[in-house]
Short mmCIF file of C-alpha atoms in Angstrom, two decimals:
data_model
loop_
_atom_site.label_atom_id
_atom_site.label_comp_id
_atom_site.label_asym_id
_atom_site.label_seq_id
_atom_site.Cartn_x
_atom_site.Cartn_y
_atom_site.Cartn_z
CA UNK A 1 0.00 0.00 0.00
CA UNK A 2 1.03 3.63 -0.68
CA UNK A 3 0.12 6.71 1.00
CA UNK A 4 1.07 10.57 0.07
CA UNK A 5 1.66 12.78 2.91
CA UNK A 6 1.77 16.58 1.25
CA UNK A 7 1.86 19.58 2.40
CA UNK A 8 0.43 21.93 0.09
CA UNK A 9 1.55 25.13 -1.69
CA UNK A 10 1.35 28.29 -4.23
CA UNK A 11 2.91 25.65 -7.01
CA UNK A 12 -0.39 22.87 -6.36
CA UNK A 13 -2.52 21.35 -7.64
CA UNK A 14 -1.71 22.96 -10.84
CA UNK A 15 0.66 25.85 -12.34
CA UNK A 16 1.92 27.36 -15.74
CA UNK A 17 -0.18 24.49 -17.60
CA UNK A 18 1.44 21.68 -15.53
CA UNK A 19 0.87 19.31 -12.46
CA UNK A 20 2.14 20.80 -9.08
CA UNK A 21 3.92 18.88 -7.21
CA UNK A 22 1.85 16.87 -4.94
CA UNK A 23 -0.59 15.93 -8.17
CA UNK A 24 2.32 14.76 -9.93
CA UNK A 25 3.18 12.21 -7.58
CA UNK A 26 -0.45 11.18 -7.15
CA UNK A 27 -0.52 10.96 -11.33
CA UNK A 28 2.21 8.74 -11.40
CA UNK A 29 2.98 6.72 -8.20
CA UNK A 30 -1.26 6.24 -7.56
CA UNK A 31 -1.34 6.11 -3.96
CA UNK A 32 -4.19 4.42 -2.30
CA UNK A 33 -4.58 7.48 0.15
CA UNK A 34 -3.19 10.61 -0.12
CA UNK A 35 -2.75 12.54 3.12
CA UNK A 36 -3.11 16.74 2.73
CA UNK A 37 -0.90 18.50 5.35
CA UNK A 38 -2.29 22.27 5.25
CA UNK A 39 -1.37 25.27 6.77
CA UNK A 40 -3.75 28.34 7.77
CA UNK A 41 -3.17 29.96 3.69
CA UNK A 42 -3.45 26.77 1.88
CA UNK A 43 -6.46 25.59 4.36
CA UNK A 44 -8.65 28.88 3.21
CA UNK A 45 -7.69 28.12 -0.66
CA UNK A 46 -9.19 24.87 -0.31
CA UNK A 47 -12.15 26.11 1.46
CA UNK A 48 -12.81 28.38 -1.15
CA UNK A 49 -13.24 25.91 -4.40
CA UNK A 50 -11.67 22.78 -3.49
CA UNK A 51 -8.96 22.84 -5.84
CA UNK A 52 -6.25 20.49 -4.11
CA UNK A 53 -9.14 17.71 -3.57
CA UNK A 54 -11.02 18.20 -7.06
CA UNK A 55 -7.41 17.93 -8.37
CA UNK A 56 -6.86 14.43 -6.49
CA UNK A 57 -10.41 12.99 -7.30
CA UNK A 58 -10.05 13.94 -11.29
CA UNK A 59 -6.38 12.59 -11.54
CA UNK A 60 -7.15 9.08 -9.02
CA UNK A 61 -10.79 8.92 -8.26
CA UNK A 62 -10.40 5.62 -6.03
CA UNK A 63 -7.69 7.42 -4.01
CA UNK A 64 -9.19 8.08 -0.28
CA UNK A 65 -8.30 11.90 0.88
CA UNK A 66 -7.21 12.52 4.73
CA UNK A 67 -7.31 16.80 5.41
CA UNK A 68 -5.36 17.57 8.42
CA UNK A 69 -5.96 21.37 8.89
CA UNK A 70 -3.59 23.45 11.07
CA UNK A 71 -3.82 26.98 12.26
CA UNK A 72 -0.09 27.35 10.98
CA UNK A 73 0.59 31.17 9.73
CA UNK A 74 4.37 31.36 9.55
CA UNK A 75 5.20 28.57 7.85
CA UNK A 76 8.58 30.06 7.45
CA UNK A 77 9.70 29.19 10.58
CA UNK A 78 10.43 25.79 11.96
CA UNK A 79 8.96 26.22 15.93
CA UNK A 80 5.56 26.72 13.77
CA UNK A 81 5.19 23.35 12.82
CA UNK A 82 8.51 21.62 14.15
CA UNK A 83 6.19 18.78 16.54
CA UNK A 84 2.97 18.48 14.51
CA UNK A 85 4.51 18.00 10.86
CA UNK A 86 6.42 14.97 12.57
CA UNK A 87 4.11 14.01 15.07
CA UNK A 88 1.80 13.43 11.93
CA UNK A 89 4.10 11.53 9.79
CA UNK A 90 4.83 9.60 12.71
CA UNK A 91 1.44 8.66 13.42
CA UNK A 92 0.72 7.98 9.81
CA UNK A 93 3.54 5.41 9.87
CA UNK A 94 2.84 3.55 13.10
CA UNK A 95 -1.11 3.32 12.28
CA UNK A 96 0.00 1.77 8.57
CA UNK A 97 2.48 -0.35 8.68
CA UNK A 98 4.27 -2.17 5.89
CA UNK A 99 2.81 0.46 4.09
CA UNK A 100 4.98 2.62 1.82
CA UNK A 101 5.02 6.25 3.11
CA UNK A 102 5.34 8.93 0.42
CA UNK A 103 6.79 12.41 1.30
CA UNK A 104 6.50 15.51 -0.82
CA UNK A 105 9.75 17.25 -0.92
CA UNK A 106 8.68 19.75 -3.67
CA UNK A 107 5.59 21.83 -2.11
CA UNK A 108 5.21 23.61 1.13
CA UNK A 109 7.96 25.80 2.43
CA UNK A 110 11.40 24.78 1.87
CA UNK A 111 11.41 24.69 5.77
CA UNK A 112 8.96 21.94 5.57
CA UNK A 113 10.32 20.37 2.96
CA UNK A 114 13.53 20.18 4.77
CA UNK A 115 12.15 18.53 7.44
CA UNK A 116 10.09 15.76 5.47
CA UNK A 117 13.50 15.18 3.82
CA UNK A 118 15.11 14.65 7.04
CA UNK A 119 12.24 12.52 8.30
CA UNK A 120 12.72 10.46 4.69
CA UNK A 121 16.54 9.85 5.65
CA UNK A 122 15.70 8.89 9.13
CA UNK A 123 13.09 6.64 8.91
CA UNK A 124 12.28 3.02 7.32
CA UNK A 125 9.60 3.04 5.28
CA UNK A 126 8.93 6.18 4.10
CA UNK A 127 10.42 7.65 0.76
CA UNK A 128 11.38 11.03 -0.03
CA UNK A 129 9.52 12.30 -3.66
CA UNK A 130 11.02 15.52 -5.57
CA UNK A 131 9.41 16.89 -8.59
CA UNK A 132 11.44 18.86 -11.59
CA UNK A 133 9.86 21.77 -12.62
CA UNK A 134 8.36 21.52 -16.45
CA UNK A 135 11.31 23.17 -17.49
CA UNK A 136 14.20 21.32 -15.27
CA UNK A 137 15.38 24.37 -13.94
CA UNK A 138 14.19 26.83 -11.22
CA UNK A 139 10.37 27.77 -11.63
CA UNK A 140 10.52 31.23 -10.14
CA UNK A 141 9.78 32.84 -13.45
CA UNK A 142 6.14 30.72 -13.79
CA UNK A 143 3.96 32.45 -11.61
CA UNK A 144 1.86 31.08 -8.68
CA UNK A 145 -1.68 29.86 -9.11
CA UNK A 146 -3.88 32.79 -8.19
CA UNK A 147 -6.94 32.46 -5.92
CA UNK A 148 -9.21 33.66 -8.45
CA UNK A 149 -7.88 31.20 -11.22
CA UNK A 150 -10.36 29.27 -12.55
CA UNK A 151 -9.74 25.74 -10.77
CA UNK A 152 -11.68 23.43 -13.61
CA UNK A 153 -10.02 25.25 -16.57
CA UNK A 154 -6.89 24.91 -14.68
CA UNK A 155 -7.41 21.30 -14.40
CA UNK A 156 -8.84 20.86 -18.26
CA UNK A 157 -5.95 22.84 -19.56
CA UNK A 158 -2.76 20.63 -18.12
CA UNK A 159 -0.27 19.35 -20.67
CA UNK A 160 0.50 16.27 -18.00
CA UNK A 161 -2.71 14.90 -19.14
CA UNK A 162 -1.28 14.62 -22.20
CA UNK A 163 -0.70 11.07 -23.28
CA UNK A 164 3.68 10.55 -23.38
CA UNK A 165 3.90 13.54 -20.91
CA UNK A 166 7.06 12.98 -18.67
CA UNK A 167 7.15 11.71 -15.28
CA UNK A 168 9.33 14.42 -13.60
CA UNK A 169 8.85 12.77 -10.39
CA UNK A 170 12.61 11.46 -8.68
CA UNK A 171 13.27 9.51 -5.52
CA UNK A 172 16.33 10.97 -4.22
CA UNK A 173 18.60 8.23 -2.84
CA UNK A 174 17.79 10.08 1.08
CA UNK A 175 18.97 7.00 2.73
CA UNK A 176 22.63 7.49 2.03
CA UNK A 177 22.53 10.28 4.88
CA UNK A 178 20.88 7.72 7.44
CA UNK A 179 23.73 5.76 6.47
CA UNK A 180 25.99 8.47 7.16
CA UNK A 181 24.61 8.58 10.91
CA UNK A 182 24.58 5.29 11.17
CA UNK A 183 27.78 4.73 10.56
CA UNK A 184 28.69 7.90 12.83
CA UNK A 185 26.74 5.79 15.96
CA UNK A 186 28.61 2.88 15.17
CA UNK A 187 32.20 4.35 14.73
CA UNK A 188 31.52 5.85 18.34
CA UNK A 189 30.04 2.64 19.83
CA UNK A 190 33.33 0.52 18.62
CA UNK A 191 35.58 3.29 20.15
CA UNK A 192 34.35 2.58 23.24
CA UNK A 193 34.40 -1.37 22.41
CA UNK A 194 30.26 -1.07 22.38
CA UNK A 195 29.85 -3.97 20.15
CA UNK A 196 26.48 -5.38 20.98
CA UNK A 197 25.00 -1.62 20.42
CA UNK A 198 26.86 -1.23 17.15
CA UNK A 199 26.07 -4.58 16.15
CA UNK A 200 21.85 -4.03 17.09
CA UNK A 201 22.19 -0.82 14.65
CA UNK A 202 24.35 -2.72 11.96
CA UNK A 203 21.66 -5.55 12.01
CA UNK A 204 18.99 -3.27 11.48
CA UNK A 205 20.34 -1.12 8.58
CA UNK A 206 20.27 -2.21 4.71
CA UNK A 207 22.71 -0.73 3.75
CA UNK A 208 26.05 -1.56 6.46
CA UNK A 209 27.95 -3.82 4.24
CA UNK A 210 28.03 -7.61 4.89
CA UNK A 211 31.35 -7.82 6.30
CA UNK A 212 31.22 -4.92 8.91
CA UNK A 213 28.30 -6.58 10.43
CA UNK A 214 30.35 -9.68 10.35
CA UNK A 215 33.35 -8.18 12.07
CA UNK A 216 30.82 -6.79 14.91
CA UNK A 217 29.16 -9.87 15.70
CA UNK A 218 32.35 -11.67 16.04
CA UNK A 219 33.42 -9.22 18.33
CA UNK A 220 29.95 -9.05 19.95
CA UNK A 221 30.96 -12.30 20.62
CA UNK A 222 34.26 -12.44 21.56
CA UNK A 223 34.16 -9.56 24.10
CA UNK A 224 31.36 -11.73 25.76
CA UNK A 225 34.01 -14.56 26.34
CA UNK A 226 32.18 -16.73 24.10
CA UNK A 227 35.00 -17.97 22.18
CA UNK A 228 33.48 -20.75 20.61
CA UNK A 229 30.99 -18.88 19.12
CA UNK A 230 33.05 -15.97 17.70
CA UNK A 231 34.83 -18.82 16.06
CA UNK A 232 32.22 -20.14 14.20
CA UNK A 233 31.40 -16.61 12.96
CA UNK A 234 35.24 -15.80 11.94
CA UNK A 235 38.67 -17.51 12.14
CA UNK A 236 40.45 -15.45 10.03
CA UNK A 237 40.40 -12.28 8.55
CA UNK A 238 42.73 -10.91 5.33
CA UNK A 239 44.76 -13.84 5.97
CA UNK A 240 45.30 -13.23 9.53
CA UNK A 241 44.86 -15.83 11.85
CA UNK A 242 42.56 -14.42 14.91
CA UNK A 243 42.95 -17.42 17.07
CA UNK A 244 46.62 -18.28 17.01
CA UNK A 245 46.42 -19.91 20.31
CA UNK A 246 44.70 -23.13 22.04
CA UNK A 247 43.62 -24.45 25.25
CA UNK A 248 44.31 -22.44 28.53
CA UNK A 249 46.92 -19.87 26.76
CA UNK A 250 43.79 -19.29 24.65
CA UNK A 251 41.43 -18.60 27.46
CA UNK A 252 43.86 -16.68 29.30
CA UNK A 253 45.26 -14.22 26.42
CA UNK A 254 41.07 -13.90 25.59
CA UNK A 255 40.28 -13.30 29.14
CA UNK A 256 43.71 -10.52 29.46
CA UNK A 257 42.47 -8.69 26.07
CA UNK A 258 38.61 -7.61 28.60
CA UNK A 259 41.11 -6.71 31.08
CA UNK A 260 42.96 -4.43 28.59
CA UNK A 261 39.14 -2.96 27.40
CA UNK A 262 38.28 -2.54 30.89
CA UNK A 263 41.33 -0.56 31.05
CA UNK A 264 41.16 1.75 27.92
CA UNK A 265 37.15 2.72 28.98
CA UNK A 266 38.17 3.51 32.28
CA UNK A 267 36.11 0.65 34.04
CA UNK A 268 38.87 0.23 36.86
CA UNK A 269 36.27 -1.16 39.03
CA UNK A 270 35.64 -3.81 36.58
CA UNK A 271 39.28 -4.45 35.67
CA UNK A 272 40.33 -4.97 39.69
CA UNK A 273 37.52 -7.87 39.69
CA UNK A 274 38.99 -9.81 36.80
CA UNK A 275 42.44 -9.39 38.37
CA UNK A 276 42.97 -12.06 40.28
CA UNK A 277 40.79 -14.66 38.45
CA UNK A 278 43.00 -13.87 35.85
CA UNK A 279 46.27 -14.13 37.77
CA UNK A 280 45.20 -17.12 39.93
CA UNK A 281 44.08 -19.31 36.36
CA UNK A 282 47.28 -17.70 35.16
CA UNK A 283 49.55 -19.02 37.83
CA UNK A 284 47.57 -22.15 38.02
CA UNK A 285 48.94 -23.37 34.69
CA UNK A 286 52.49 -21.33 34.74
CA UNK A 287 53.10 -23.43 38.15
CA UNK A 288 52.17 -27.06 36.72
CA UNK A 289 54.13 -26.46 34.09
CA UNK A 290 57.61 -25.01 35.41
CA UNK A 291 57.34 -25.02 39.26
CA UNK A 292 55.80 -28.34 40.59
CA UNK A 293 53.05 -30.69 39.65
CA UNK A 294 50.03 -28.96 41.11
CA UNK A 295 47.45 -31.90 40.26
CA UNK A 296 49.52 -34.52 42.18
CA UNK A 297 49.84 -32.18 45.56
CA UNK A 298 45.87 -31.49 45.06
CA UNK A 299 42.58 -33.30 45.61
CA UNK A 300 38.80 -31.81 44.30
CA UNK A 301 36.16 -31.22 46.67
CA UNK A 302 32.97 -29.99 45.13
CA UNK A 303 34.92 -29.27 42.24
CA UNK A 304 37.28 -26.80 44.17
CA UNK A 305 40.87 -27.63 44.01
CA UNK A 306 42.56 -28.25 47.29
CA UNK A 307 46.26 -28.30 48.17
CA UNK A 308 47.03 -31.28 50.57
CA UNK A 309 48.42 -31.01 53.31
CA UNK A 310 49.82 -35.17 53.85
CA UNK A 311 50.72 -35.21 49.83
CA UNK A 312 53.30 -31.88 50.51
CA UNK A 313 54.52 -33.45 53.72
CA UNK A 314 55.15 -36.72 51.59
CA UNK A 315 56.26 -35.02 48.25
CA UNK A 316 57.47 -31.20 49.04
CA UNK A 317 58.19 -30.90 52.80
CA UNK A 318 60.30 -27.96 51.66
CA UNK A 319 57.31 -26.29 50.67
CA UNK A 320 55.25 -27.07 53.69
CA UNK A 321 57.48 -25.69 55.74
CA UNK A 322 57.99 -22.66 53.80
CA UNK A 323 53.83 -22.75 53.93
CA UNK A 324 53.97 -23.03 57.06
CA UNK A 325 55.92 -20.15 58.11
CA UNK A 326 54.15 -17.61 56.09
CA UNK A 327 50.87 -18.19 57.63
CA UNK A 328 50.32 -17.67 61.39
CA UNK A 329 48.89 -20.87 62.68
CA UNK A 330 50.66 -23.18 60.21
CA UNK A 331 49.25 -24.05 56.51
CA UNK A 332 45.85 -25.50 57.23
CA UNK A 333 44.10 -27.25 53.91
CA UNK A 334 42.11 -24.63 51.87
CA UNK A 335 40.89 -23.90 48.35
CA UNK A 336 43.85 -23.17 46.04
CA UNK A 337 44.37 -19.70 45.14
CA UNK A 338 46.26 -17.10 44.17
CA UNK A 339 47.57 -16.26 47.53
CA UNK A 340 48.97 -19.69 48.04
CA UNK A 341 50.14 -20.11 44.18
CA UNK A 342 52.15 -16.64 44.56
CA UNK A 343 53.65 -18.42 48.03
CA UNK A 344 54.55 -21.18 45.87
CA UNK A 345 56.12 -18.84 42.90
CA UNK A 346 58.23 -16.95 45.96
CA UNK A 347 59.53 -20.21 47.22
CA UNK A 348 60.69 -21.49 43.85
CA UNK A 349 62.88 -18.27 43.86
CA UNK A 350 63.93 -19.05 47.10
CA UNK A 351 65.42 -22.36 46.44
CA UNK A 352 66.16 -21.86 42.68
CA UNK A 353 63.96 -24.89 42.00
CA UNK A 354 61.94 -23.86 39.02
CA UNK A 355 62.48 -25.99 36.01
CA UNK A 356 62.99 -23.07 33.52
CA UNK A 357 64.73 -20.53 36.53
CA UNK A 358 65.77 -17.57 34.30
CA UNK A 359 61.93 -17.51 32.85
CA UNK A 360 60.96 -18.10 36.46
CA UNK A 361 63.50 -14.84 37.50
CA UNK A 362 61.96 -13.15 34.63
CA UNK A 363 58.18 -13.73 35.86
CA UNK A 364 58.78 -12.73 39.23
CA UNK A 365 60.06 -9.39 38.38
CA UNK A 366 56.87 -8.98 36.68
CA UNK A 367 54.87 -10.40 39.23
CA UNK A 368 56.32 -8.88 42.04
CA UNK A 369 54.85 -5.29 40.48
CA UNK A 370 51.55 -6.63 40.87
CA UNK A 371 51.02 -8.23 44.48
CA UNK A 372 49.35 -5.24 45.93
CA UNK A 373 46.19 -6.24 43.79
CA UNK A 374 44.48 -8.24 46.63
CA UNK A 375 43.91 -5.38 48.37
CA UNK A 376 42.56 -2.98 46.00
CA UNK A 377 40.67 -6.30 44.76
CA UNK A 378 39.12 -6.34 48.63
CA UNK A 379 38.27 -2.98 48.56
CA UNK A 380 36.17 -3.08 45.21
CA UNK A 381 34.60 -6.66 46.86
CA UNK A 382 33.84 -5.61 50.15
CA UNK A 383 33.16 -1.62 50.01
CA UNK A 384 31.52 -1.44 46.46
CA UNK A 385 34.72 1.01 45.46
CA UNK A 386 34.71 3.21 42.61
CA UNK A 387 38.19 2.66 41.13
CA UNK A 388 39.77 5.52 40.08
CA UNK A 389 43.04 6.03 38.53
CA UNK A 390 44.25 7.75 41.53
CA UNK A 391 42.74 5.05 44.29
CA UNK A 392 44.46 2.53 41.42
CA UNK A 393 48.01 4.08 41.91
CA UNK A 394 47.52 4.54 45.57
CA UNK A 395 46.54 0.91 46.37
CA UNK A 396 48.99 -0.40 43.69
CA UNK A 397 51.96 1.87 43.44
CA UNK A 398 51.49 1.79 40.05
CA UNK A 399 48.81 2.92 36.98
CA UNK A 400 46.59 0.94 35.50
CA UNK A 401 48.25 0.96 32.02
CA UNK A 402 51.95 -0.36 34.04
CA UNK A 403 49.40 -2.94 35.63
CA UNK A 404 48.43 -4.13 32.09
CA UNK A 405 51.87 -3.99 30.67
CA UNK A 406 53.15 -6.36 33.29
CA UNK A 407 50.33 -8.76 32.65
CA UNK A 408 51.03 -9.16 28.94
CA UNK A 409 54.87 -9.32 29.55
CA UNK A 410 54.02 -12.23 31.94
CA UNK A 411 51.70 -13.62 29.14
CA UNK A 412 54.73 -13.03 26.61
CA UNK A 413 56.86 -14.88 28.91
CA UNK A 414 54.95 -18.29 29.69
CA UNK A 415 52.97 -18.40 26.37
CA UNK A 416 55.53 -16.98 23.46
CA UNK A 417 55.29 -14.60 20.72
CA UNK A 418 52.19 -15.45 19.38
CA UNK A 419 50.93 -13.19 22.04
CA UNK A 420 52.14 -10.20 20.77
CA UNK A 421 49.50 -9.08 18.15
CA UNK A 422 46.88 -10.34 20.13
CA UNK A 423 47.22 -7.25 22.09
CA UNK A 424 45.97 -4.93 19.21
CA UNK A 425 43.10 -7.25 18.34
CA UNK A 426 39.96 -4.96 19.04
CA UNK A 427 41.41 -1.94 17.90
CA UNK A 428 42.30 -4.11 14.72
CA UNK A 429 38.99 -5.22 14.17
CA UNK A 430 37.63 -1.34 14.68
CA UNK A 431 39.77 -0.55 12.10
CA UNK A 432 38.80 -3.40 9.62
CA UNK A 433 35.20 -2.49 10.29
CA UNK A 434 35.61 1.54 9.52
CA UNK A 435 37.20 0.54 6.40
CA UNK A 436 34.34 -2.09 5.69
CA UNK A 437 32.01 1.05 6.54
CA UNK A 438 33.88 3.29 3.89
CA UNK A 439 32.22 1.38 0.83
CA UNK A 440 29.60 3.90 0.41
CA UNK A 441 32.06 6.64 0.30
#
């Protein structure tokens, strides 16, 4: 179904022998309804002899008429009709939908008409319709339709009735400036690494190219920590390789690279509570595989894993000890964590026992920067803390961004070079989806 929504002017129904305007577009696109916005002038002219509505009914008598009179006098300015000329489109749309929304863009004050063109751009559904003067070129010299003018000898005497007259009637392609803003939301939502926003308004826009919406919902994905399914979305990209790594390295380099977003947005509070998960998986793995073997010193209860206390008295009584000392009432059985894995770490250094002990030297030096996290961590737990830089360097001697740095170096260290351009992957895929939303350029 199509509908018309017109406002009316000195150009309509008819001038200089020809259509106006808004008959034009009912002559050729032969709406089922045409919709006549008037103002206060154009209200009186129709009052008088009818001429917009004779106009419609001679041209497409089928077509049903809707008159929406206004008391608008200064249609020159925009606070004159700047709520009801949308509130009426609007309404037209939500009370029709599916159908096909027609907007004059060629009668009615060229404030108006800026405004349906606008409203054209913006919305789904409704098209923008410009009509070319008879003479393709300004129509200033043909003057208005007077009020006294005849309106039947008007309407007998038009050349567009003419059998092979030409349709002068043009959909502008309006919706290459929604695009525009489109792509303006989503270049600011990726900035700030707001991929499920970007991706809602990708989704929902014909014409963001295949492959940026791609890019977003794997990093909608992705930045979720659902790994698996950003992998079944994209693997690769240009011939890089987006998952270079496999089994915990993976999960831990995917679970730094939040930390590092979490960082760059300023949500401190958020990166201090993935801190130690992060460091106590991390050291998890580092220690079975260069320290000591965890899983033989540990049993599972309810799925938690617990350091024994008879399996290091039997296999590491080194360790115990050292365990011992550091905590006031001896080393009582509890759930492994980062605490005791950093005790562990410290007592490798100790005795030189680590398999690998330069890497081992070289972790340490990292990790040492970072041991003040379990407090600021407490703080944000226990006091609901809003983590601010300055709270961050206070509580940790250091800035978020050294915090970071020493986190990826330890990452570098344990899990290798293929690290390294994992750190750049977001901002890499913001800038492979700006260039994917460049095609319309």
């Amino acid at each position: 179904m199509r509908i018309l929504f017109s406002p009316l002017g000195d150009t309509d129904p008819v001038r200089g022998c020809y259509d106006g305007a808004m008959l034009h577009i009912v002559r050729h696109y032969q709406p089922e309804r045409v919709v006549l916005f008037y103002t206060h002038d154009m209200a009186e002219k129709e009052r008088r002899d009818h001429r917009y509505t004779r106009a419609i009914r001679r041209t497409a008598p089928d077509c049903v008429i809707e008159e929406i009179f206004t008391n608008i006098q200064e249609a020159h300015l925009y606070e004159s009709f700047s709520k009801i000329l949308p509130q009426e489109v609007l309404r037209l749309r939500s009370e029709n939908q599916g159908a096909q929304i027609l907007l004059n863009l060629s009668s009615g004050t060229p404030q108006m008409k800026t405004v349906l063109a606008m409203l054209a751009a913006d919305m789904e559904g409704c098209v923008g319709i410009q009509v070319a003067s008879p003479a393709l070129r300004s129509n200033r010299t043909n003057e208005a339709t007077q009020d006294a003018e005849d309106v039947a000898a008007l309407l007998e005497n038009n050349f567009d009735e003419e059998e092979g007259a030409k349709n002068r009637c043009d959909a502008p392609p309006l919706g290459i400036f929604r695009y525009y803003a489109e792509r303006s939301r989503i270049r600011s939502l990726i900035e700030s690494y707001e991929y499920a926003a970007a991706l809602k308004i990708a989704r929902r826009s014909p014409l963001v190219p295949h492959v940026a919406v791609t890019l977003l919902a794997h990093a909608e994905k992705r930045c979720a920590l659902r790994t698996e399914e950003a992998k079944e979305i994209l693997r690769e990209y240009k011939g890089k390789k987006l998952f270079p790594l496999s089994g915990r390295a993976e999960t831990l380099v995917e679970y730094f690279l939040i930390m590092q977003v979490d960082q760059e947005t300023g949500r401190l509070s958020n990166l201090m509570l993935r801190m130690i998960p992060f460091l106590y998986e991390f050291l998890r793995d580092y220690v079975e595989q260069n320290v000591l073997p965890l899983r033989e010193l540990s049993e599972r209860r309810g799925g938690v894993p617990y350091l024994v206390r008879d399996k290091l008295a039997a296999r590491e009584p080194a360790l115990l000890a050292h365990l011992d000392a550091e905590f006031p009432r001896g080393y009582s059985e509890q759930p492994l964590s980062f605490y005791i894995l950093h005790h562990v770490c410290t007592y490798a250094e100790e005795r030189g026992s680590a398999r690998d002990v330069e890497l081992h030297t070289e972790l340490m030096t990292e990790l040492t920067k970072i041991t003040r996290v379990r407090e600021l961590r407490n703080s944000v737990a226990h006091e609901m803390t809003n983590v601010t830089e300055e709270l961050f360097r206070a509580k940790m001697g250091i800035g978020s961004q050294e915090a970071l740095s020493a986190f990826a170096r330890m990452l570098l260290l344990v899990y290798g070079d293929k690290v390294r351009p994992l750190r750049s992957l977001y901002r890499d895929i913001n800038t492979w989806t700006e260039k994917a939303l460049e095609i319309h350029e």
